[in-house]
Amino acid sequence: MSAYETIYTIVRQIPRGQVATYGQIADLANLPGRARFVGYALFRVAPDSDIPWHRVINAKGEISESPVRYGSDHLQRVLLEEEGIQFNPQGKINLRQYRWKVESL
DNA sequence: GCCATGACGGAGC
DNA sequence: TGCTCCGCCATGG
């Protein structure tokens, strides 16, 4: 299984109403320190896939904004709110409350 | 084949 | 608390 497929498989396992960080996904995919790789992988597959990419955020608990995303970051926030995840006035998520707790690999 | 870049993370100041 | 710098490596020109 390629590293990409491993990443996708892990992201698909994130429960509804919870989130995971790029670093966390990278660690689970046996790619420690390669959080950027995770972001890159998700960007390539997001538009037309069944992967819940919106449940993956950065270590600060924020939705990563980037010029290449145009407005999809706003969509991500909407999707998360639909799942019951609340945002701070600063647009941040309380990771202590919503972070995905992995029980098995 | 080399160079610049990027959905990031963590340490340092 | 917040900003800056460095490491990491696949991808595109």
mmCIF file with all atom_site columns, C-alpha atoms (C1' of nucleotides) in Angstrom:
data_model
loop_
_atom_site.group_PDB
_atom_site.id
_atom_site.type_symbol
_atom_site.label_atom_id
_atom_site.label_alt_id
_atom_site.label_comp_id
_atom_site.label_asym_id
_atom_site.label_entity_id
_atom_site.label_seq_id
_atom_site.pdbx_PDB_ins_code
_atom_site.Cartn_x
_atom_site.Cartn_y
_atom_site.Cartn_z
_atom_site.occupancy
_atom_site.B_iso_or_equiv
_atom_site.pdbx_formal_charge
_atom_site.auth_seq_id
_atom_site.auth_comp_id
_atom_site.auth_asym_id
_atom_site.auth_atom_id
_atom_site.pdbx_PDB_model_num
ATOM 1   C CA    . MET A 1 1   ? 0.000   0.000  0.000   1.00 0.00 ? 1   MET A CA    1
ATOM 2   C CA    . SER A 1 2   ? 1.407   3.379  -0.961  1.00 0.00 ? 2   SER A CA    1
ATOM 3   C CA    . ALA A 1 3   ? 1.801   6.213  1.509   1.00 0.00 ? 3   ALA A CA    1
ATOM 4   C CA    . TYR A 1 4   ? -1.019  8.076  -0.192  1.00 0.00 ? 4   TYR A CA    1
ATOM 5   C CA    . GLU A 1 5   ? -3.468  5.212  0.183   1.00 0.00 ? 5   GLU A CA    1
ATOM 6   C CA    . THR A 1 6   ? -2.497  4.850  3.813   1.00 0.00 ? 6   THR A CA    1
ATOM 7   C CA    . ILE A 1 7   ? -3.255  8.507  4.393   1.00 0.00 ? 7   ILE A CA    1
ATOM 8   C CA    . TYR A 1 8   ? -6.607  8.265  2.654   1.00 0.00 ? 8   TYR A CA    1
ATOM 9   C CA    . THR A 1 9   ? -7.527  5.176  4.622   1.00 0.00 ? 9   THR A CA    1
ATOM 10  C CA    . ILE A 1 10  ? -6.760  6.893  7.907   1.00 0.00 ? 10  ILE A CA    1
ATOM 11  C CA    . VAL A 1 11  ? -8.671  10.049 7.026   1.00 0.00 ? 11  VAL A CA    1
ATOM 12  C CA    . ARG A 1 12  ? -11.707 7.969  6.108   1.00 0.00 ? 12  ARG A CA    1
ATOM 13  C CA    . GLN A 1 13  ? -11.648 6.521  9.628   1.00 0.00 ? 13  GLN A CA    1
ATOM 14  C CA    . ILE A 1 14  ? -12.082 9.869  11.340  1.00 0.00 ? 14  ILE A CA    1
ATOM 15  C CA    . PRO A 1 15  ? -15.465 9.719  13.116  1.00 0.00 ? 15  PRO A CA    1
ATOM 16  C CA    . ARG A 1 16  ? -18.151 12.271 12.388  1.00 0.00 ? 16  ARG A CA    1
ATOM 17  C CA    . GLY A 1 17  ? -17.976 15.232 14.723  1.00 0.00 ? 17  GLY A CA    1
ATOM 18  C CA    . GLN A 1 18  ? -14.255 14.860 15.346  1.00 0.00 ? 18  GLN A CA    1
ATOM 19  C CA    . VAL A 1 19  ? -11.114 16.245 13.738  1.00 0.00 ? 19  VAL A CA    1
ATOM 20  C CA    . ALA A 1 20  ? -7.474  15.277 13.308  1.00 0.00 ? 20  ALA A CA    1
ATOM 21  C CA    . THR A 1 21  ? -4.345  17.309 12.653  1.00 0.00 ? 21  THR A CA    1
ATOM 22  C CA    . TYR A 1 22  ? -1.981  16.894 9.721   1.00 0.00 ? 22  TYR A CA    1
ATOM 23  C CA    . GLY A 1 23  ? 0.768   15.844 12.071  1.00 0.00 ? 23  GLY A CA    1
ATOM 24  C CA    . GLN A 1 24  ? -1.477  13.249 13.632  1.00 0.00 ? 24  GLN A CA    1
ATOM 25  C CA    . ILE A 1 25  ? -2.379  11.755 10.277  1.00 0.00 ? 25  ILE A CA    1
ATOM 26  C CA    . ALA A 1 26  ? 1.258   11.723 9.231   1.00 0.00 ? 26  ALA A CA    1
ATOM 27  C CA    . ASP A 1 27  ? 2.191   9.941  12.422  1.00 0.00 ? 27  ASP A CA    1
ATOM 28  C CA    . LEU A 1 28  ? -0.530  7.327  11.954  1.00 0.00 ? 28  LEU A CA    1
ATOM 29  C CA    . ALA A 1 29  ? 0.577   6.819  8.370   1.00 0.00 ? 29  ALA A CA    1
ATOM 30  C CA    . ASN A 1 30  ? 4.052   6.000  9.641   1.00 0.00 ? 30  ASN A CA    1
ATOM 31  C CA    . LEU A 1 31  ? 5.398   9.252  8.199   1.00 0.00 ? 31  LEU A CA    1
ATOM 32  C CA    . PRO A 1 32  ? 6.548   11.237 11.257  1.00 0.00 ? 32  PRO A CA    1
ATOM 33  C CA    . GLY A 1 33  ? 7.514   14.836 10.538  1.00 0.00 ? 33  GLY A CA    1
ATOM 34  C CA    . ARG A 1 34  ? 5.916   14.839 7.124   1.00 0.00 ? 34  ARG A CA    1
ATOM 35  C CA    . ALA A 1 35  ? 2.755   16.809 7.818   1.00 0.00 ? 35  ALA A CA    1
ATOM 36  C CA    . ARG A 1 36  ? 3.213   18.742 4.583   1.00 0.00 ? 36  ARG A CA    1
ATOM 37  C CA    . PHE A 1 37  ? 3.066   15.481 2.707   1.00 0.00 ? 37  PHE A CA    1
ATOM 38  C CA    . VAL A 1 38  ? -0.371  14.830 4.197   1.00 0.00 ? 38  VAL A CA    1
ATOM 39  C CA    . GLY A 1 39  ? -1.630  18.240 3.182   1.00 0.00 ? 39  GLY A CA    1
ATOM 40  C CA    . TYR A 1 40  ? -0.319  17.721 -0.303  1.00 0.00 ? 40  TYR A CA    1
ATOM 41  C CA    . ALA A 1 41  ? -1.960  14.314 -0.579  1.00 0.00 ? 41  ALA A CA    1
ATOM 42  C CA    . LEU A 1 42  ? -5.331  15.649 0.553   1.00 0.00 ? 42  LEU A CA    1
ATOM 43  C CA    . PHE A 1 43  ? -5.203  18.608 -1.793  1.00 0.00 ? 43  PHE A CA    1
ATOM 44  C CA    . ARG A 1 44  ? -4.711  16.296 -4.750  1.00 0.00 ? 44  ARG A CA    1
ATOM 45  C CA    . VAL A 1 45  ? -7.688  14.079 -3.965  1.00 0.00 ? 45  VAL A CA    1
ATOM 46  C CA    . ALA A 1 46  ? -10.170 16.348 -2.201  1.00 0.00 ? 46  ALA A CA    1
ATOM 47  C CA    . PRO A 1 47  ? -12.319 17.697 -5.073  1.00 0.00 ? 47  PRO A CA    1
ATOM 48  C CA    . ASP A 1 48  ? -13.732 14.357 -6.227  1.00 0.00 ? 48  ASP A CA    1
ATOM 49  C CA    . SER A 1 49  ? -13.502 11.790 -3.487  1.00 0.00 ? 49  SER A CA    1
ATOM 50  C CA    . ASP A 1 50  ? -15.431 10.329 -0.586  1.00 0.00 ? 50  ASP A CA    1
ATOM 51  C CA    . ILE A 1 51  ? -12.678 11.289 1.824   1.00 0.00 ? 51  ILE A CA    1
ATOM 52  C CA    . PRO A 1 52  ? -13.751 13.587 4.706   1.00 0.00 ? 52  PRO A CA    1
ATOM 53  C CA    . TRP A 1 53  ? -10.880 16.004 4.034   1.00 0.00 ? 53  TRP A CA    1
ATOM 54  C CA    . HIS A 1 54  ? -12.659 18.726 5.987   1.00 0.00 ? 54  HIS A CA    1
ATOM 55  C CA    . ARG A 1 55  ? -11.946 16.853 9.223   1.00 0.00 ? 55  ARG A CA    1
ATOM 56  C CA    . VAL A 1 56  ? -8.222  17.426 8.820   1.00 0.00 ? 56  VAL A CA    1
ATOM 57  C CA    . ILE A 1 57  ? -6.847  20.700 10.195  1.00 0.00 ? 57  ILE A CA    1
ATOM 58  C CA    . ASN A 1 58  ? -3.490  22.066 11.319  1.00 0.00 ? 58  ASN A CA    1
ATOM 59  C CA    . ALA A 1 59  ? -1.917  21.724 14.771  1.00 0.00 ? 59  ALA A CA    1
ATOM 60  C CA    . LYS A 1 60  ? -3.221  25.136 15.833  1.00 0.00 ? 60  LYS A CA    1
ATOM 61  C CA    . GLY A 1 61  ? -6.781  23.943 15.532  1.00 0.00 ? 61  GLY A CA    1
ATOM 62  C CA    . GLU A 1 62  ? -7.466  26.246 12.609  1.00 0.00 ? 62  GLU A CA    1
ATOM 63  C CA    . ILE A 1 63  ? -8.485  25.683 9.023   1.00 0.00 ? 63  ILE A CA    1
ATOM 64  C CA    . SER A 1 64  ? -5.439  26.267 6.886   1.00 0.00 ? 64  SER A CA    1
ATOM 65  C CA    . GLU A 1 65  ? -5.950  29.036 4.396   1.00 0.00 ? 65  GLU A CA    1
ATOM 66  C CA    . SER A 1 66  ? -4.013  29.102 1.176   1.00 0.00 ? 66  SER A CA    1
ATOM 67  C CA    . PRO A 1 67  ? -4.256  31.028 -2.098  1.00 0.00 ? 67  PRO A CA    1
ATOM 68  C CA    . VAL A 1 68  ? -4.584  27.750 -3.979  1.00 0.00 ? 68  VAL A CA    1
ATOM 69  C CA    . ARG A 1 69  ? -7.784  26.905 -2.139  1.00 0.00 ? 69  ARG A CA    1
ATOM 70  C CA    . TYR A 1 70  ? -9.682  30.046 -3.080  1.00 0.00 ? 70  TYR A CA    1
ATOM 71  C CA    . GLY A 1 71  ? -12.887 29.517 -1.042  1.00 0.00 ? 71  GLY A CA    1
ATOM 72  C CA    . SER A 1 72  ? -12.855 25.859 -0.098  1.00 0.00 ? 72  SER A CA    1
ATOM 73  C CA    . ASP A 1 73  ? -11.646 26.781 3.376   1.00 0.00 ? 73  ASP A CA    1
ATOM 74  C CA    . HIS A 1 74  ? -14.986 28.409 4.017   1.00 0.00 ? 74  HIS A CA    1
ATOM 75  C CA    . LEU A 1 75  ? -16.742 25.253 2.850   1.00 0.00 ? 75  LEU A CA    1
ATOM 76  C CA    . GLN A 1 76  ? -14.625 23.242 5.257   1.00 0.00 ? 76  GLN A CA    1
ATOM 77  C CA    . ARG A 1 77  ? -15.799 25.379 8.151   1.00 0.00 ? 77  ARG A CA    1
ATOM 78  C CA    . VAL A 1 78  ? -19.424 24.964 7.136   1.00 0.00 ? 78  VAL A CA    1
ATOM 79  C CA    . LEU A 1 79  ? -19.102 21.205 6.880   1.00 0.00 ? 79  LEU A CA    1
ATOM 80  C CA    . LEU A 1 80  ? -17.518 21.002 10.319  1.00 0.00 ? 80  LEU A CA    1
ATOM 81  C CA    . GLU A 1 81  ? -20.244 23.137 11.851  1.00 0.00 ? 81  GLU A CA    1
ATOM 82  C CA    . GLU A 1 82  ? -22.793 20.798 10.282  1.00 0.00 ? 82  GLU A CA    1
ATOM 83  C CA    . GLU A 1 83  ? -21.215 17.996 12.287  1.00 0.00 ? 83  GLU A CA    1
ATOM 84  C CA    . GLY A 1 84  ? -21.617 19.891 15.535  1.00 0.00 ? 84  GLY A CA    1
ATOM 85  C CA    . ILE A 1 85  ? -18.093 21.236 15.830  1.00 0.00 ? 85  ILE A CA    1
ATOM 86  C CA    . GLN A 1 86  ? -18.013 24.731 17.303  1.00 0.00 ? 86  GLN A CA    1
ATOM 87  C CA    . PHE A 1 87  ? -15.551 27.465 16.374  1.00 0.00 ? 87  PHE A CA    1
ATOM 88  C CA    . ASN A 1 88  ? -14.048 30.100 18.645  1.00 0.00 ? 88  ASN A CA    1
ATOM 89  C CA    . PRO A 1 89  ? -14.542 33.796 17.851  1.00 0.00 ? 89  PRO A CA    1
ATOM 90  C CA    . GLN A 1 90  ? -11.077 33.544 16.328  1.00 0.00 ? 90  GLN A CA    1
ATOM 91  C CA    . GLY A 1 91  ? -12.218 30.779 13.992  1.00 0.00 ? 91  GLY A CA    1
ATOM 92  C CA    . LYS A 1 92  ? -10.377 28.094 15.900  1.00 0.00 ? 92  LYS A CA    1
ATOM 93  C CA    . ILE A 1 93  ? -11.469 24.644 17.046  1.00 0.00 ? 93  ILE A CA    1
ATOM 94  C CA    . ASN A 1 94  ? -10.998 23.337 20.587  1.00 0.00 ? 94  ASN A CA    1
ATOM 95  C CA    . LEU A 1 95  ? -8.714  20.400 19.876  1.00 0.00 ? 95  LEU A CA    1
ATOM 96  C CA    . ARG A 1 96  ? -8.897  19.145 23.451  1.00 0.00 ? 96  ARG A CA    1
ATOM 97  C CA    . GLN A 1 97  ? -12.588 18.589 22.880  1.00 0.00 ? 97  GLN A CA    1
ATOM 98  C CA    . TYR A 1 98  ? -12.835 17.477 19.259  1.00 0.00 ? 98  TYR A CA    1
ATOM 99  C CA    . ARG A 1 99  ? -9.487  15.851 18.548  1.00 0.00 ? 99  ARG A CA    1
ATOM 100 C CA    . TRP A 1 100 ? -9.779  12.324 17.223  1.00 0.00 ? 100 TRP A CA    1
ATOM 101 C CA    . LYS A 1 101 ? -8.542  9.812  19.788  1.00 0.00 ? 101 LYS A CA    1
ATOM 102 C CA    . VAL A 1 102 ? -7.015  6.820  18.060  1.00 0.00 ? 102 VAL A CA    1
ATOM 103 C CA    . GLU A 1 103 ? -7.596  3.578  19.879  1.00 0.00 ? 103 GLU A CA    1
ATOM 104 C CA    . SER A 1 104 ? -6.180  1.103  17.396  1.00 0.00 ? 104 SER A CA    1
ATOM 105 C CA    . LEU A 1 105 ? -3.930  0.936  14.364  1.00 0.00 ? 105 LEU A CA    1
ATOM 106 C "C1'" . DG  B 2 1   ? 18.341  17.109 -13.493 1.00 0.00 ? 1   DG  B "C1'" 1
ATOM 107 C "C1'" . DC  B 2 2   ? 18.231  21.387 -10.685 1.00 0.00 ? 2   DC  B "C1'" 1
ATOM 108 C "C1'" . DC  B 2 3   ? 15.424  24.974 -8.333  1.00 0.00 ? 3   DC  B "C1'" 1
ATOM 109 C "C1'" . DA  B 2 4   ? 11.462  26.910 -6.008  1.00 0.00 ? 4   DA  B "C1'" 1
ATOM 110 C "C1'" . DT  B 2 5   ? 7.341   26.067 -3.600  1.00 0.00 ? 5   DT  B "C1'" 1
ATOM 111 C "C1'" . DG  B 2 6   ? 3.788   24.390 -0.378  1.00 0.00 ? 6   DG  B "C1'" 1
ATOM 112 C "C1'" . DA  B 2 7   ? -3.715  22.226 3.340   1.00 0.00 ? 7   DA  B "C1'" 1
ATOM 113 C "C1'" . DC  B 2 8   ? 2.603   21.797 8.317   1.00 0.00 ? 8   DC  B "C1'" 1
ATOM 114 C "C1'" . DG  B 2 9   ? 5.108   21.144 12.921  1.00 0.00 ? 9   DG  B "C1'" 1
ATOM 115 C "C1'" . DG  B 2 10  ? 7.979   22.348 16.479  1.00 0.00 ? 10  DG  B "C1'" 1
ATOM 116 C "C1'" . DA  B 2 11  ? 11.680  24.784 18.659  1.00 0.00 ? 11  DA  B "C1'" 1
ATOM 117 C "C1'" . DG  B 2 12  ? 13.550  29.253 19.739  1.00 0.00 ? 12  DG  B "C1'" 1
ATOM 118 C "C1'" . DC  B 2 13  ? 13.222  34.111 20.984  1.00 0.00 ? 13  DC  B "C1'" 1
ATOM 119 C "C1'" . DT  C 3 1   ? 1.066   35.058 23.430  1.00 0.00 ? 1   DT  C "C1'" 1
ATOM 120 C "C1'" . DG  C 3 2   ? 2.914   35.664 18.900  1.00 0.00 ? 2   DG  C "C1'" 1
ATOM 121 C "C1'" . DC  C 3 3   ? 6.385   35.816 15.159  1.00 0.00 ? 3   DC  C "C1'" 1
ATOM 122 C "C1'" . DT  C 3 4   ? 10.411  33.699 12.720  1.00 0.00 ? 4   DT  C "C1'" 1
ATOM 123 C "C1'" . DC  C 3 5   ? 13.324  30.060 11.148  1.00 0.00 ? 5   DC  C "C1'" 1
ATOM 124 C "C1'" . DC  C 3 6   ? 14.432  25.419 9.813   1.00 0.00 ? 6   DC  C "C1'" 1
ATOM 125 C "C1'" . DG  C 3 7   ? 13.501  20.624 8.470   1.00 0.00 ? 7   DG  C "C1'" 1
ATOM 126 C "C1'" . DC  C 3 8   ? 11.029  17.477 5.220   1.00 0.00 ? 8   DC  C "C1'" 1
ATOM 127 C "C1'" . DC  C 3 9   ? 10.085  15.803 0.518   1.00 0.00 ? 9   DC  C "C1'" 1
ATOM 128 C "C1'" . DA  C 3 10  ? 6.820   15.239 -3.551  1.00 0.00 ? 10  DA  C "C1'" 1
ATOM 129 C "C1'" . DT  C 3 11  ? 5.526   17.948 -7.512  1.00 0.00 ? 11  DT  C "C1'" 1
ATOM 130 C "C1'" . DG  C 3 12  ? 5.965   21.135 -11.456 1.00 0.00 ? 12  DG  C "C1'" 1
ATOM 131 C "C1'" . DG  C 3 13  ? 8.548   24.293 -14.513 1.00 0.00 ? 13  DG  C "C1'" 1
#
